[in-house]
XYZ file of C-alpha atoms in Angstrom:
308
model
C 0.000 0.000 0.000
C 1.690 3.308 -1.107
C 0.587 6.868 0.652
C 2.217 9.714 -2.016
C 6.220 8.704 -2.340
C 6.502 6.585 0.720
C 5.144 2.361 0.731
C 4.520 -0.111 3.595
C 5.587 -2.738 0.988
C 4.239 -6.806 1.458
C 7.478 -7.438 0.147
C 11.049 -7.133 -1.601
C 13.028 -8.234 -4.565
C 16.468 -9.803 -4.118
C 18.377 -9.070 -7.540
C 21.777 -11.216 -6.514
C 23.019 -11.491 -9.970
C 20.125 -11.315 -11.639
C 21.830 -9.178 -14.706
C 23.928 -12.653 -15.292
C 20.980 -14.727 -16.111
C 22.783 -17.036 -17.957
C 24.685 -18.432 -14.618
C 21.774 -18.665 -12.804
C 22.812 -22.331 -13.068
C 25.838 -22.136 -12.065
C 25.312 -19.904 -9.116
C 22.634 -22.492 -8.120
C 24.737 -25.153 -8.374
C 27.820 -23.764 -6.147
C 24.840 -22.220 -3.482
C 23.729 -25.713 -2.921
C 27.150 -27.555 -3.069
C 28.075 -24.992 -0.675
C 25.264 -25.316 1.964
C 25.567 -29.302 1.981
C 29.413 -28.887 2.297
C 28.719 -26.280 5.470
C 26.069 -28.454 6.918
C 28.343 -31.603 6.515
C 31.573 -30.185 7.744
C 30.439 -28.270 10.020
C 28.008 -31.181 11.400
C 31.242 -33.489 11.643
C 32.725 -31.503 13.826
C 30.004 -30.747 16.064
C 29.073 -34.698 16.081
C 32.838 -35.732 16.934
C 33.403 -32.936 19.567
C 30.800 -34.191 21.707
C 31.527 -37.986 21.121
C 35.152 -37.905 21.781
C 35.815 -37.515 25.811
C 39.049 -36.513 24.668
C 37.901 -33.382 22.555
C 36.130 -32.284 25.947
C 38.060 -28.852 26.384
C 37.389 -25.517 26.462
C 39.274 -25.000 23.069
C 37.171 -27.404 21.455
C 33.634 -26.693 23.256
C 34.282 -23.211 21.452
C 34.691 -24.808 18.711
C 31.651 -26.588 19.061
C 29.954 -23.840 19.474
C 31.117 -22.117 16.434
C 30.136 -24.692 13.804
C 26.584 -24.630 15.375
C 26.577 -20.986 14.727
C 27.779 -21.757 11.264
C 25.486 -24.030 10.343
C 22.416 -21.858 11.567
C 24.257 -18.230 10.045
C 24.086 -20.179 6.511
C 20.923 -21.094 6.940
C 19.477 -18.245 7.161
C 20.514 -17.193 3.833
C 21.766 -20.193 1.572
C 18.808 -21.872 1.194
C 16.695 -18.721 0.238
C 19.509 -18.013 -1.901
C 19.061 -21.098 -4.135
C 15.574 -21.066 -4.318
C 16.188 -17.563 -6.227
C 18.436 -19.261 -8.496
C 15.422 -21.584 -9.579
C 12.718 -19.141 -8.923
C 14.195 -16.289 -11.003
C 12.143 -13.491 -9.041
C 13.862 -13.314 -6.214
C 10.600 -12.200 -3.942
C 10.758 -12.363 -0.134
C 7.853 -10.804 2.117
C 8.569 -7.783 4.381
C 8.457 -10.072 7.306
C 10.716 -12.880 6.156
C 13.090 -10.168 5.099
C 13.155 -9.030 8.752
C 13.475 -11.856 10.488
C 16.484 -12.937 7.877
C 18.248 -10.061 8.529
C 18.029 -10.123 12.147
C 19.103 -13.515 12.861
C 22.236 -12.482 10.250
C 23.038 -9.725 12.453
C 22.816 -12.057 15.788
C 24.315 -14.931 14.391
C 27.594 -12.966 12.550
C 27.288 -10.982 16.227
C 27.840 -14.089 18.405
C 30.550 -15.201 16.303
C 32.334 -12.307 16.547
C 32.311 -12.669 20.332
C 32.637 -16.412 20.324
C 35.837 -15.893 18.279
C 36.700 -13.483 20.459
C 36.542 -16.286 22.967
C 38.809 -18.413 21.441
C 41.588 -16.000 20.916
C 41.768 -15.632 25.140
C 41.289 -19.334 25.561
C 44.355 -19.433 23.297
C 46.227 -16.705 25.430
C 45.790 -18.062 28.538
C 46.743 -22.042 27.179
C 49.976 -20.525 26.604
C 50.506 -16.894 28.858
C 49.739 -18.942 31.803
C 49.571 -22.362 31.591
C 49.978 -23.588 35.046
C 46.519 -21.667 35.894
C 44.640 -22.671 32.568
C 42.653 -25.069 34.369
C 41.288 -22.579 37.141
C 40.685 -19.610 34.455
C 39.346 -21.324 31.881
C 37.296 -23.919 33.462
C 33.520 -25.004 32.541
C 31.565 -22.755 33.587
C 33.414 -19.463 32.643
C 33.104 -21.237 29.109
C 29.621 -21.791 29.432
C 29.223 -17.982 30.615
C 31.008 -16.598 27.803
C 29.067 -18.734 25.336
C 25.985 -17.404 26.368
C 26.767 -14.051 27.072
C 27.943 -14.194 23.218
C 24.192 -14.928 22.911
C 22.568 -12.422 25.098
C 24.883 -9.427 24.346
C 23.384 -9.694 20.786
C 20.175 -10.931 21.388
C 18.344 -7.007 22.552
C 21.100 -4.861 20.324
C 20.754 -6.634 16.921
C 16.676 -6.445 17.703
C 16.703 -2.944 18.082
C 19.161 -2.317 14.866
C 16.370 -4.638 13.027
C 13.382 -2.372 14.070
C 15.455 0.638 13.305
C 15.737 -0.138 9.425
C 12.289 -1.785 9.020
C 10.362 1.141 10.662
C 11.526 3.373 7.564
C 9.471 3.938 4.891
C 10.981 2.383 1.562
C 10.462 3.232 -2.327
C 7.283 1.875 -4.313
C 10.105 -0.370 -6.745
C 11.477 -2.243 -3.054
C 14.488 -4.254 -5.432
C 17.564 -5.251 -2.587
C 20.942 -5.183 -4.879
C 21.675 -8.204 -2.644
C 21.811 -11.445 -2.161
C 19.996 -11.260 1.133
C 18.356 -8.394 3.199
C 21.659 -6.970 4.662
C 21.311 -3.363 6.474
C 23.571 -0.990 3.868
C 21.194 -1.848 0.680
C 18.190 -1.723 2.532
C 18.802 1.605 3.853
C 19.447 3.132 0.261
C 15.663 1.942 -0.706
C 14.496 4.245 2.028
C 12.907 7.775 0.760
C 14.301 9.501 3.964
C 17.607 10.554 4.977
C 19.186 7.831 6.873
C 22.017 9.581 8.310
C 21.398 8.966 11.517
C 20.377 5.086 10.963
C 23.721 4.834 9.069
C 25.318 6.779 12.401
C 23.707 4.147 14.497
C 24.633 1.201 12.481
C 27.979 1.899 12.523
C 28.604 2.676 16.015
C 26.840 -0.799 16.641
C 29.307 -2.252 14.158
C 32.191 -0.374 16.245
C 30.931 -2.238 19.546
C 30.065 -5.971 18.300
C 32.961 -6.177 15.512
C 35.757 -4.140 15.950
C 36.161 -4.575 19.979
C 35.890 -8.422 19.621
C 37.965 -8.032 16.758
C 40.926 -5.287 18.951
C 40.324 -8.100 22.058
C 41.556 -10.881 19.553
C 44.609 -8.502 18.445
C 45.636 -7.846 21.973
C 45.727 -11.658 22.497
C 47.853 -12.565 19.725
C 50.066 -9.396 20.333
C 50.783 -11.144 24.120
C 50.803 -14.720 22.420
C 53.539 -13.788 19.974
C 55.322 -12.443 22.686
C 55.190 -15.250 24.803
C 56.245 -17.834 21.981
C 59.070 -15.812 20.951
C 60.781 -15.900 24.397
C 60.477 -20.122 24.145
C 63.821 -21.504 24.349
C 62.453 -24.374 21.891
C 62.038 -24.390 18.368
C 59.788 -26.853 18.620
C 57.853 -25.447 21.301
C 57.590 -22.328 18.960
C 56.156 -24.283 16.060
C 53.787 -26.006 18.276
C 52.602 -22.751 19.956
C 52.130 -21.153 16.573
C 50.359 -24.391 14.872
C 47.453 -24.115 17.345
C 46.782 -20.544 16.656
C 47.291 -20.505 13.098
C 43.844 -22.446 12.457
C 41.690 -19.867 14.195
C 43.994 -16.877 12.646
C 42.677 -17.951 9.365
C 38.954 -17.760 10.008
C 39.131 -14.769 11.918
C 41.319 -13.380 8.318
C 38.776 -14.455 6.255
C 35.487 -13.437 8.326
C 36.381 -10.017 10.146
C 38.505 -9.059 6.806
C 35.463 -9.365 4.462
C 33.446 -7.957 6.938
C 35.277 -4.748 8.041
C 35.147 -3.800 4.480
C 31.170 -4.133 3.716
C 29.972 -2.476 6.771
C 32.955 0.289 7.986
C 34.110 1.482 4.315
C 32.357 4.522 2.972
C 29.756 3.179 0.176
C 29.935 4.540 -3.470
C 27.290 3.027 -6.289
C 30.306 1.169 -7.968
C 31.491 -0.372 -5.041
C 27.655 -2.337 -4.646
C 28.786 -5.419 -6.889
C 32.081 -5.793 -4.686
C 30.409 -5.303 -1.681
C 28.077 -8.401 -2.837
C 31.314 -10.653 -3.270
C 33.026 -9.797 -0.257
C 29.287 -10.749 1.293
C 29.949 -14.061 0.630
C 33.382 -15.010 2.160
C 31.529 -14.102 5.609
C 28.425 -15.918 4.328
C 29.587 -19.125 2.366
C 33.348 -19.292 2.440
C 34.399 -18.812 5.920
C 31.824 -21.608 6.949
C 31.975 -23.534 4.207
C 36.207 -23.912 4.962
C 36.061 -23.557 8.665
C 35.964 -27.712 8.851
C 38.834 -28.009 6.657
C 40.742 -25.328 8.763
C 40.246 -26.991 11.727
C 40.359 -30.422 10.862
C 42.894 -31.063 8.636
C 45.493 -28.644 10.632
C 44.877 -30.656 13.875
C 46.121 -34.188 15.033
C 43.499 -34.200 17.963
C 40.196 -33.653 15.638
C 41.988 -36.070 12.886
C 42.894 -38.934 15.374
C 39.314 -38.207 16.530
C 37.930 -38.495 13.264
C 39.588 -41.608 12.826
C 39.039 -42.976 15.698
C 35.112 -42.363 15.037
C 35.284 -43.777 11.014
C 36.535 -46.473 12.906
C 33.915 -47.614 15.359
C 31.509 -47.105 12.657
């Protein structure tokens, strides 16, 4: 229903890629190897880390905790993503487009702070290993896990209702592959300043102070390793760190760019691509990271190919 310029729309259009029809296809194809990859690998790891008594860490229970994130954060946009591919319209109601960008913003939130997590399980393993037992024991894991949860639970709520209570144009087409905040707040026909204002100081407080916490730990970790007497000692320090450097590269690298760079109308297609090493990518490889870069999850895997 449109009054004069302004529309309480039923409903969007997702464009993805749209102006490539002809790898509609082939976009289809990777979206669904992609999700059934994520859901696999991630589901492995999840499945094993319970099983194994010997997996039954705090290093690992974060780790459990972040492929369950994963699996959930793809789902809220793969699948809708590959229906496009086959639909070719791209529609999604007003309320569906809500809801999926809210549970983007509090999944991608928690695992900000969940790899946050990690990073000062990591730095107190090896800054103080004699008391890594008494710091990091069960239930400050459990505590940080759900404060991850509840942290982003009221904030990312609030950002949702603060885009969707704006009035949008009659046309409603997201140059996205999902309902993300920056496209959605171009449809809007008023000025969005402040939203934008908002947004980004919310991005400031869930990404980049996670993100600065992780830095600090791996500025204190370095400095611990390098003081080892052992070479070997170094290369074992380093190895389990390396795994978790890599996702937090490929997920806060991506993202930084998409939602704290300035926006220009040629930088929408590129903004779309980096969208999906945070989306697909990172949880698509986070398995593979952690798996195949780790003799404890690969004896466990073993171990558990081998009962079966």
């Amino acid at each position: 229903m449109a009054t004069g310029n302004h529309t309480t729309t039923p409903g969007f259009i997702l464009l993805g890629y749209f102006n490539l029809m002809n790898l509609q296809g082939l976009l289809f194809v990777v979206f669904l190897v992609s999700y059934m990859v994520i859901l696999l690998g991630n589901g492995v790891i999840v499945l094993v880390t319970v099983l194994d008594s010997a997996l039954h860490t705090p290093m690992y229970f974060f780790l459990r905790n972040l492929s369950f994130v994963e699996i959930y954060y793809t789902s809220v946009t793969l699948p809708k993503m590959v229906a496009n591919c086959l639909a070719e319209d791209g529609s999604i109601s007003f309320t569906d487009c809500a809801a999926q960008m809210y549970f983007l913003l509090l999944l991608s939130g928690t695992e900000c702070f969940l790899l946050a997590a990690m990073a000062y399980d990591r730095y107190v393993a090896i800054c103080n290993p004699l008391h890594y037992t008494l710091i990091v024991n069960r239930d400050v894991c459990a505590r940080m896990v759900a404060g991850s949860w509840l942290v982003n639970i009221p904030v990312h709520f609030g950002k949702t209702y603060l885009v969707f209570s704006l009035p949008f144009h009659g046309s409603c087409e997201i140059n996205h592959f999902f309902c993300d905040i920056p496209p959605l707040l171009e449809l809007s026909c008023m000025d969005t300043y402040r939203n934008k204002i908002a947004v980004f100081m919310a991005v400031l407080l869930f990404v980049t102070i996670p993100f600065f916490l992780i830095v600090i730990s791996y500025i204190k970790i370095t400095s611990t390793i390098l003081k080892m007497p052992s070479a070997e000692g170094i290369h074992k320090a380093f190895s389990t760190c390396s795994s978790h450097l890599t996702v937090v590269t490929l997920f806060y690298g991506s993202g930084m760019i998409v939602y704290l760079i300035p926006k220009s109308r040629d930088s929408e297609d590129t903004d779309k691509l980096l969208s999906l090493f945070y989306t697909i990518v990172t949880p698509m490889f986070n398995p593979f990271i952690y798996s195949l870069r780790n003799k404890e999850m690969k004896a466990a895997l073993r171990k558990l190919v081998g009962k079966k």
